[in-house]
Short mmCIF file of N, CA, C and O in Angstrom, two decimals:
data_model
loop_
_atom_site.label_atom_id
_atom_site.label_comp_id
_atom_site.label_asym_id
_atom_site.label_seq_id
_atom_site.Cartn_x
_atom_site.Cartn_y
_atom_site.Cartn_z
N MET A 201 -12.61 5.84 -8.74
CA MET A 201 -13.02 4.73 -7.90
C MET A 201 -14.45 4.32 -8.27
O MET A 201 -15.24 5.13 -8.71
N ALA A 202 -14.73 3.08 -8.01
CA ALA A 202 -16.04 2.54 -8.35
C ALA A 202 -16.79 2.12 -7.08
O ALA A 202 -16.20 1.94 -6.02
N HIS A 203 -18.10 1.96 -7.23
CA HIS A 203 -18.95 1.51 -6.12
C HIS A 203 -18.34 0.26 -5.51
O HIS A 203 -18.06 -0.71 -6.20
N GLY A 204 -18.10 0.29 -4.20
CA GLY A 204 -17.55 -0.85 -3.49
C GLY A 204 -16.05 -0.77 -3.22
O GLY A 204 -15.54 -1.55 -2.43
N ASP A 205 -15.34 0.16 -3.87
CA ASP A 205 -13.90 0.31 -3.62
C ASP A 205 -13.66 1.00 -2.28
O ASP A 205 -14.38 1.94 -1.92
N ILE A 206 -12.64 0.57 -1.56
CA ILE A 206 -12.24 1.28 -0.34
C ILE A 206 -11.46 2.51 -0.78
O ILE A 206 -10.49 2.40 -1.54
N THR A 207 -11.91 3.68 -0.32
CA THR A 207 -11.32 4.93 -0.79
C THR A 207 -10.47 5.65 0.24
O THR A 207 -9.67 6.51 -0.12
N HIS A 208 -10.64 5.34 1.52
CA HIS A 208 -10.03 6.17 2.56
C HIS A 208 -10.06 5.39 3.87
O HIS A 208 -11.00 4.64 4.12
N ILE A 209 -9.03 5.57 4.69
CA ILE A 209 -9.00 4.92 6.00
C ILE A 209 -8.66 5.97 7.05
O ILE A 209 -7.63 6.64 6.94
N ASP A 210 -9.54 6.14 8.04
CA ASP A 210 -9.29 7.05 9.15
C ASP A 210 -8.72 6.28 10.32
O ASP A 210 -9.21 5.20 10.66
N ILE A 211 -7.70 6.85 10.93
CA ILE A 211 -7.08 6.25 12.11
C ILE A 211 -7.31 7.19 13.29
O ILE A 211 -6.89 8.35 13.25
N PRO A 212 -8.00 6.73 14.34
CA PRO A 212 -8.23 7.58 15.50
C PRO A 212 -6.96 7.67 16.35
O PRO A 212 -6.33 6.66 16.65
N VAL A 213 -6.59 8.90 16.72
CA VAL A 213 -5.37 9.12 17.49
C VAL A 213 -5.66 10.12 18.61
O VAL A 213 -6.60 10.90 18.54
N SER A 214 -4.82 10.08 19.63
CA SER A 214 -5.00 11.02 20.74
C SER A 214 -4.15 12.27 20.57
O SER A 214 -4.45 13.31 21.16
N ASP A 215 -3.08 12.22 19.77
CA ASP A 215 -2.21 13.37 19.54
C ASP A 215 -1.80 13.37 18.06
O ASP A 215 -1.10 12.46 17.61
N LEU A 216 -2.23 14.39 17.32
CA LEU A 216 -1.97 14.44 15.88
C LEU A 216 -0.48 14.51 15.57
O LEU A 216 0.00 13.85 14.64
N GLY A 217 0.28 15.30 16.33
CA GLY A 217 1.72 15.42 16.09
C GLY A 217 2.46 14.12 16.32
O GLY A 217 3.30 13.71 15.50
N ASP A 218 2.17 13.48 17.44
CA ASP A 218 2.81 12.19 17.74
C ASP A 218 2.45 11.14 16.70
O ASP A 218 3.30 10.37 16.26
N ALA A 219 1.19 11.12 16.30
CA ALA A 219 0.75 10.13 15.31
C ALA A 219 1.40 10.39 13.95
O ALA A 219 1.79 9.45 13.26
N THR A 220 1.51 11.66 13.58
CA THR A 220 2.16 12.00 12.31
C THR A 220 3.60 11.51 12.30
O THR A 220 4.05 10.88 11.34
N ALA A 221 4.33 11.76 13.38
CA ALA A 221 5.72 11.30 13.48
C ALA A 221 5.80 9.77 13.45
O ALA A 221 6.65 9.20 12.76
N PHE A 222 4.90 9.11 14.17
CA PHE A 222 4.90 7.66 14.23
C PHE A 222 4.69 7.04 12.85
O PHE A 222 5.49 6.22 12.40
N TYR A 223 3.60 7.42 12.17
CA TYR A 223 3.25 6.78 10.90
C TYR A 223 4.19 7.18 9.76
O TYR A 223 4.52 6.36 8.91
N SER A 224 4.64 8.42 9.73
CA SER A 224 5.57 8.81 8.67
C SER A 224 6.91 8.12 8.87
O SER A 224 7.52 7.65 7.90
N GLY A 225 7.37 8.01 10.12
CA GLY A 225 8.63 7.33 10.39
C GLY A 225 8.57 5.84 10.19
O GLY A 225 9.51 5.23 9.68
N LEU A 226 7.45 5.24 10.56
CA LEU A 226 7.31 3.78 10.48
C LEU A 226 7.10 3.30 9.04
O LEU A 226 7.73 2.34 8.59
N PHE A 227 6.18 3.94 8.32
CA PHE A 227 5.79 3.46 7.00
C PHE A 227 6.24 4.35 5.84
O PHE A 227 6.02 4.01 4.68
N GLY A 228 6.79 5.53 6.14
CA GLY A 228 7.18 6.45 5.07
C GLY A 228 6.00 7.17 4.44
O GLY A 228 6.09 7.67 3.33
N TRP A 229 4.88 7.22 5.17
CA TRP A 229 3.70 7.92 4.64
C TRP A 229 3.96 9.42 4.58
O TRP A 229 4.57 10.00 5.47
N GLN A 230 3.48 10.03 3.53
CA GLN A 230 3.47 11.48 3.42
C GLN A 230 2.23 11.96 4.15
O GLN A 230 1.12 11.55 3.80
N ILE A 231 2.40 12.80 5.16
CA ILE A 231 1.28 13.25 5.98
C ILE A 231 1.29 14.77 6.05
O ILE A 231 2.30 15.38 6.39
N ALA A 232 0.16 15.38 5.66
CA ALA A 232 0.07 16.84 5.67
C ALA A 232 -1.38 17.26 5.80
O ALA A 232 -2.30 16.53 5.43
N GLU A 233 -1.57 18.47 6.33
CA GLU A 233 -2.90 19.06 6.36
C GLU A 233 -3.16 19.68 4.99
O GLU A 233 -2.29 20.32 4.42
N VAL A 234 -4.33 19.47 4.48
CA VAL A 234 -4.75 19.99 3.19
C VAL A 234 -5.57 21.25 3.44
O VAL A 234 -6.40 21.27 4.36
N PRO A 235 -5.37 22.31 2.66
CA PRO A 235 -6.17 23.53 2.85
C PRO A 235 -7.66 23.19 2.88
O PRO A 235 -8.16 22.44 2.04
N GLY A 236 -8.35 23.74 3.87
CA GLY A 236 -9.77 23.47 4.05
C GLY A 236 -10.04 22.32 5.00
O GLY A 236 -11.18 22.09 5.40
N PHE A 237 -9.00 21.57 5.36
CA PHE A 237 -9.14 20.42 6.25
C PHE A 237 -8.12 20.51 7.39
O PHE A 237 -7.53 19.52 7.80
N GLU A 238 -7.92 21.73 7.90
CA GLU A 238 -6.98 21.94 8.99
C GLU A 238 -7.39 21.12 10.21
O GLU A 238 -8.56 20.95 10.48
N GLY A 239 -6.41 20.62 10.94
CA GLY A 239 -6.69 19.80 12.10
C GLY A 239 -7.03 18.36 11.75
O GLY A 239 -7.42 17.57 12.61
N TYR A 240 -6.87 18.00 10.49
CA TYR A 240 -7.16 16.65 10.02
C TYR A 240 -6.07 16.27 9.01
O TYR A 240 -6.27 16.31 7.80
N PRO A 241 -4.87 15.93 9.52
CA PRO A 241 -3.79 15.58 8.59
C PRO A 241 -4.14 14.33 7.79
O PRO A 241 -4.64 13.35 8.35
N MET A 242 -3.89 14.41 6.50
CA MET A 242 -4.18 13.27 5.63
C MET A 242 -2.89 12.59 5.24
O MET A 242 -1.88 13.24 5.01
N TRP A 243 -2.95 11.27 5.18
CA TRP A 243 -1.77 10.48 4.84
C TRP A 243 -1.94 9.82 3.49
O TRP A 243 -3.05 9.55 3.03
N GLN A 244 -0.79 9.60 2.83
CA GLN A 244 -0.79 8.87 1.57
C GLN A 244 0.37 7.88 1.62
O GLN A 244 1.49 8.23 2.00
N ALA A 245 0.07 6.65 1.27
CA ALA A 245 1.07 5.60 1.25
C ALA A 245 2.00 5.79 0.06
O ALA A 245 1.66 6.49 -0.90
N PRO A 246 3.18 5.16 0.10
CA PRO A 246 4.12 5.31 -1.01
C PRO A 246 3.57 4.89 -2.38
O PRO A 246 4.05 5.38 -3.40
N ASN A 247 2.55 4.03 -2.42
CA ASN A 247 1.99 3.63 -3.71
C ASN A 247 1.20 4.76 -4.39
O ASN A 247 0.81 4.63 -5.53
N GLY A 248 0.96 5.86 -3.66
CA GLY A 248 0.24 7.00 -4.23
C GLY A 248 -1.25 6.76 -4.38
O GLY A 248 -1.97 7.61 -4.88
N ILE A 249 -1.73 5.61 -3.96
CA ILE A 249 -3.15 5.26 -4.08
C ILE A 249 -3.81 5.20 -2.71
O ILE A 249 -4.82 5.83 -2.47
N SER A 250 -3.24 4.39 -1.83
CA SER A 250 -3.81 4.22 -0.49
C SER A 250 -3.64 5.49 0.33
O SER A 250 -2.61 6.15 0.25
N GLY A 251 -4.65 5.81 1.11
CA GLY A 251 -4.54 6.99 1.95
C GLY A 251 -5.71 7.11 2.89
O GLY A 251 -6.64 6.31 2.89
N GLY A 252 -5.64 8.16 3.71
CA GLY A 252 -6.70 8.39 4.67
C GLY A 252 -6.36 9.58 5.54
O GLY A 252 -5.65 10.48 5.10
N GLY A 253 -6.86 9.57 6.76
CA GLY A 253 -6.63 10.69 7.65
C GLY A 253 -6.32 10.24 9.05
O GLY A 253 -6.60 9.11 9.44
N LEU A 254 -5.73 11.17 9.80
CA LEU A 254 -5.52 10.99 11.23
C LEU A 254 -6.54 11.88 11.90
O LEU A 254 -6.53 13.10 11.71
N ALA A 255 -7.45 11.28 12.64
CA ALA A 255 -8.53 12.04 13.27
C ALA A 255 -8.47 11.85 14.77
O ALA A 255 -8.12 10.77 15.25
N LEU A 256 -8.78 12.91 15.49
CA LEU A 256 -8.76 12.80 16.94
C LEU A 256 -9.77 11.77 17.43
O LEU A 256 -10.92 11.74 16.99
N ARG A 257 -9.30 10.92 18.31
CA ARG A 257 -10.14 9.88 18.93
C ARG A 257 -11.26 10.56 19.70
O ARG A 257 -11.06 11.58 20.35
N GLU A 258 -12.46 10.03 19.61
CA GLU A 258 -13.60 10.56 20.36
C GLU A 258 -14.56 9.42 20.66
O GLU A 258 -14.43 8.32 20.11
N GLU A 259 -15.52 9.68 21.52
CA GLU A 259 -16.51 8.66 21.84
C GLU A 259 -17.19 8.19 20.56
O GLU A 259 -17.61 8.99 19.74
N GLY A 260 -17.25 6.90 20.36
CA GLY A 260 -17.86 6.34 19.16
C GLY A 260 -16.88 6.21 18.00
O GLY A 260 -17.21 5.65 16.97
N PHE A 261 -15.65 6.73 18.16
CA PHE A 261 -14.63 6.60 17.12
C PHE A 261 -13.31 6.23 17.78
O PHE A 261 -12.48 7.07 18.07
N THR A 262 -13.19 4.94 18.07
CA THR A 262 -12.01 4.45 18.77
C THR A 262 -11.28 3.38 17.98
O THR A 262 -10.22 2.92 18.41
N ASN A 263 -11.81 2.97 16.85
CA ASN A 263 -11.18 1.96 16.00
C ASN A 263 -11.01 2.51 14.59
O ASN A 263 -11.80 3.35 14.15
N THR A 264 -10.00 2.02 13.90
CA THR A 264 -9.76 2.41 12.51
C THR A 264 -11.04 2.18 11.70
O THR A 264 -11.73 1.19 11.89
N ARG A 265 -11.34 3.14 10.81
CA ARG A 265 -12.57 3.06 10.02
C ARG A 265 -12.23 3.19 8.53
O ARG A 265 -11.63 4.15 8.11
N SER A 266 -12.64 2.19 7.76
CA SER A 266 -12.49 2.25 6.30
C SER A 266 -13.71 2.89 5.67
O SER A 266 -14.83 2.69 6.16
N TYR A 267 -13.49 3.63 4.61
CA TYR A 267 -14.59 4.27 3.86
C TYR A 267 -14.70 3.61 2.51
O TYR A 267 -13.70 3.38 1.83
N VAL A 268 -15.94 3.31 2.12
CA VAL A 268 -16.22 2.63 0.87
C VAL A 268 -16.93 3.61 -0.06
O VAL A 268 -17.88 4.30 0.34
N GLU A 269 -16.47 3.67 -1.29
CA GLU A 269 -17.10 4.49 -2.32
C GLU A 269 -18.46 3.87 -2.66
O GLU A 269 -18.57 2.65 -2.85
N VAL A 270 -19.50 4.70 -2.71
CA VAL A 270 -20.83 4.22 -3.10
C VAL A 270 -21.42 5.18 -4.12
O VAL A 270 -21.08 6.36 -4.15
N ASP A 271 -22.30 4.66 -4.96
CA ASP A 271 -22.98 5.51 -5.94
C ASP A 271 -23.95 6.46 -5.25
O ASP A 271 -24.15 7.57 -5.70
N SER A 272 -24.58 5.99 -4.16
CA SER A 272 -25.54 6.81 -3.43
C SER A 272 -25.53 6.43 -1.96
O SER A 272 -25.83 5.28 -1.61
N ILE A 273 -25.17 7.39 -1.11
CA ILE A 273 -25.21 7.13 0.33
C ILE A 273 -26.64 6.82 0.76
O ILE A 273 -26.88 5.87 1.52
N ASP A 274 -27.60 7.59 0.29
CA ASP A 274 -28.99 7.38 0.68
C ASP A 274 -29.45 5.96 0.35
O ASP A 274 -30.06 5.29 1.19
N ASP A 275 -29.16 5.50 -0.87
CA ASP A 275 -29.56 4.14 -1.26
C ASP A 275 -28.83 3.08 -0.44
O ASP A 275 -29.42 2.08 -0.04
N THR A 276 -27.55 3.30 -0.18
CA THR A 276 -26.76 2.33 0.58
C THR A 276 -27.24 2.24 2.02
O THR A 276 -27.35 1.14 2.58
N VAL A 277 -27.53 3.38 2.64
CA VAL A 277 -28.05 3.38 4.01
C VAL A 277 -29.39 2.64 4.06
O VAL A 277 -29.62 1.82 4.95
N ALA A 278 -30.26 2.91 3.10
CA ALA A 278 -31.56 2.24 3.07
C ALA A 278 -31.38 0.72 2.93
O ALA A 278 -32.04 -0.05 3.65
N LYS A 279 -30.50 0.31 2.05
CA LYS A 279 -30.25 -1.12 1.85
C LYS A 279 -29.64 -1.74 3.10
O LYS A 279 -30.04 -2.83 3.53
N ALA A 280 -28.67 -1.05 3.73
CA ALA A 280 -28.01 -1.58 4.92
C ALA A 280 -28.99 -1.76 6.07
O ALA A 280 -28.98 -2.78 6.76
N THR A 281 -29.84 -0.78 6.29
CA THR A 281 -30.80 -0.88 7.40
C THR A 281 -31.85 -1.95 7.13
O THR A 281 -32.34 -2.58 8.06
N LYS A 282 -32.14 -2.18 5.88
CA LYS A 282 -33.11 -3.22 5.52
C LYS A 282 -32.57 -4.62 5.81
O LYS A 282 -33.34 -5.53 6.11
N VAL A 283 -31.24 -4.78 5.73
CA VAL A 283 -30.65 -6.10 5.94
C VAL A 283 -29.95 -6.24 7.29
O VAL A 283 -29.08 -7.08 7.47
N GLY A 284 -30.33 -5.41 8.26
CA GLY A 284 -29.84 -5.58 9.62
C GLY A 284 -28.77 -4.62 10.10
O GLY A 284 -28.34 -4.69 11.24
N GLY A 285 -28.34 -3.72 9.24
CA GLY A 285 -27.36 -2.72 9.65
C GLY A 285 -28.05 -1.52 10.29
O GLY A 285 -29.27 -1.49 10.44
N SER A 286 -27.26 -0.53 10.67
CA SER A 286 -27.82 0.67 11.26
C SER A 286 -27.02 1.90 10.83
O SER A 286 -25.86 1.79 10.43
N LEU A 287 -27.65 3.05 10.96
CA LEU A 287 -27.01 4.32 10.64
C LEU A 287 -26.33 4.84 11.90
O LEU A 287 -26.97 4.95 12.95
N VAL A 288 -25.04 5.15 11.81
CA VAL A 288 -24.28 5.65 12.95
C VAL A 288 -24.12 7.17 12.87
O VAL A 288 -24.31 7.87 13.85
N ARG A 289 -23.77 7.69 11.68
CA ARG A 289 -23.63 9.13 11.47
C ARG A 289 -24.35 9.50 10.19
O ARG A 289 -24.12 8.89 9.15
N GLU A 290 -25.21 10.48 10.29
CA GLU A 290 -25.99 10.95 9.14
C GLU A 290 -25.06 11.44 8.02
O GLU A 290 -23.93 11.84 8.27
N LYS A 291 -25.57 11.47 6.82
CA LYS A 291 -24.86 12.00 5.66
C LYS A 291 -24.48 13.46 5.92
O LYS A 291 -25.31 14.25 6.35
N GLN A 292 -23.20 13.77 5.68
CA GLN A 292 -22.69 15.12 5.87
C GLN A 292 -21.86 15.53 4.67
O GLN A 292 -21.17 14.70 4.07
N GLU A 293 -21.89 16.81 4.36
CA GLU A 293 -21.12 17.34 3.24
C GLU A 293 -19.64 17.45 3.60
O GLU A 293 -19.29 17.87 4.70
N ILE A 294 -18.78 17.05 2.65
CA ILE A 294 -17.35 17.28 2.76
C ILE A 294 -17.01 18.52 1.93
O ILE A 294 -16.39 19.45 2.41
N THR A 295 -17.41 18.47 0.66
CA THR A 295 -17.28 19.59 -0.28
C THR A 295 -18.62 19.68 -1.00
O THR A 295 -19.48 18.80 -0.84
N PRO A 296 -18.82 20.69 -1.85
CA PRO A 296 -20.09 20.76 -2.58
C PRO A 296 -20.36 19.55 -3.49
O PRO A 296 -21.48 19.34 -3.92
N THR A 297 -19.33 18.74 -3.75
CA THR A 297 -19.52 17.57 -4.63
C THR A 297 -19.22 16.25 -3.94
O THR A 297 -19.06 15.23 -4.61
N SER A 298 -19.15 16.24 -2.60
CA SER A 298 -18.85 14.98 -1.91
C SER A 298 -19.48 14.96 -0.52
O SER A 298 -19.64 16.00 0.12
N TRP A 299 -19.82 13.74 -0.07
CA TRP A 299 -20.49 13.53 1.21
C TRP A 299 -19.96 12.27 1.88
O TRP A 299 -19.39 11.41 1.21
N TRP A 300 -20.19 12.17 3.20
CA TRP A 300 -19.82 10.96 3.93
C TRP A 300 -20.89 10.65 4.97
O TRP A 300 -21.68 11.51 5.34
N ALA A 301 -20.92 9.40 5.39
CA ALA A 301 -21.82 8.92 6.43
C ALA A 301 -21.16 7.67 7.02
O ALA A 301 -20.17 7.17 6.48
N VAL A 302 -21.72 7.18 8.11
CA VAL A 302 -21.20 5.95 8.71
C VAL A 302 -22.36 5.03 9.04
O VAL A 302 -23.36 5.47 9.61
N ILE A 303 -22.21 3.78 8.67
CA ILE A 303 -23.18 2.75 9.01
C ILE A 303 -22.48 1.72 9.90
O ILE A 303 -21.26 1.73 10.04
N ALA A 304 -23.26 0.83 10.48
CA ALA A 304 -22.71 -0.31 11.21
C ALA A 304 -23.35 -1.57 10.66
O ALA A 304 -24.53 -1.57 10.29
N ASP A 305 -22.56 -2.62 10.59
CA ASP A 305 -23.11 -3.90 10.17
C ASP A 305 -23.84 -4.53 11.36
O ASP A 305 -23.84 -3.96 12.46
N PRO A 306 -24.49 -5.68 11.19
CA PRO A 306 -25.24 -6.28 12.30
C PRO A 306 -24.39 -6.61 13.52
O PRO A 306 -24.91 -6.73 14.63
N ASP A 307 -23.06 -6.73 13.35
CA ASP A 307 -22.17 -6.99 14.48
C ASP A 307 -21.65 -5.72 15.14
O ASP A 307 -20.88 -5.78 16.10
N GLY A 308 -22.03 -4.57 14.61
CA GLY A 308 -21.61 -3.30 15.19
C GLY A 308 -20.34 -2.71 14.59
O GLY A 308 -19.87 -1.66 15.03
N ASN A 309 -19.76 -3.38 13.59
CA ASN A 309 -18.57 -2.85 12.92
C ASN A 309 -18.95 -1.61 12.11
O ASN A 309 -19.88 -1.66 11.31
N GLN A 310 -18.22 -0.52 12.32
CA GLN A 310 -18.52 0.71 11.59
C GLN A 310 -17.85 0.72 10.23
O GLN A 310 -16.68 0.33 10.10
N ILE A 311 -18.57 1.20 9.24
CA ILE A 311 -18.09 1.31 7.87
C ILE A 311 -18.46 2.70 7.38
O ILE A 311 -19.62 3.10 7.42
N GLY A 312 -17.44 3.44 6.95
CA GLY A 312 -17.70 4.76 6.39
C GLY A 312 -18.16 4.65 4.95
O GLY A 312 -17.76 3.74 4.23
N LEU A 313 -19.00 5.58 4.54
CA LEU A 313 -19.46 5.65 3.15
C LEU A 313 -19.01 6.97 2.57
O LEU A 313 -19.07 8.01 3.22
N PHE A 314 -18.57 6.95 1.32
CA PHE A 314 -18.16 8.16 0.60
C PHE A 314 -18.88 8.19 -0.74
O PHE A 314 -18.90 7.21 -1.45
N GLU A 315 -19.45 9.35 -1.04
CA GLU A 315 -20.14 9.56 -2.32
C GLU A 315 -19.62 10.85 -2.94
O GLU A 315 -19.50 11.85 -2.25
N GLY A 316 -19.35 10.82 -4.24
CA GLY A 316 -19.01 12.04 -4.93
C GLY A 316 -17.59 12.12 -5.41
O GLY A 316 -16.91 11.12 -5.60
N SER A 317 -17.16 13.36 -5.57
CA SER A 317 -15.82 13.65 -6.08
C SER A 317 -15.22 14.78 -5.27
O SER A 317 -15.89 15.75 -4.96
N MET A 318 -13.95 14.67 -4.96
CA MET A 318 -13.26 15.73 -4.23
C MET A 318 -12.82 16.83 -5.20
O MET A 318 -12.31 17.84 -4.79
N GLN A 319 -13.02 16.65 -6.48
CA GLN A 319 -12.68 17.65 -7.50
C GLN A 319 -13.82 18.65 -7.61
O GLN A 319 -14.98 18.29 -7.48
N GLY A 320 -13.49 19.88 -7.90
CA GLY A 320 -14.50 20.90 -8.17
C GLY A 320 -15.25 21.27 -7.01
O GLY A 320 -16.16 21.74 -6.65
#
């Protein structure tokens, strides 16, 4: 993936089992927990490219959130805040080679940021 590509979509749900049954039955998505990410079932669309996760709904996470691949979360956050956006969730490690954060645009729409590689 390249800077600016949408890499992942999280869907907030209140019940992981019900949501897994709903989305797999409706769209044919393959949904499974990946070792190391228990309690966060990940889905993949039939095209083998599109995917994301089912995450428990919580305060501040009530709408579907797309994640955009960036070369640098730090640089992107700095640029976003300079042009009227804000930081919602600080940069956090996913694996030793990948990180995520969440920003909001000037209208309050949340956008996830992803940096790195899930390999290695």
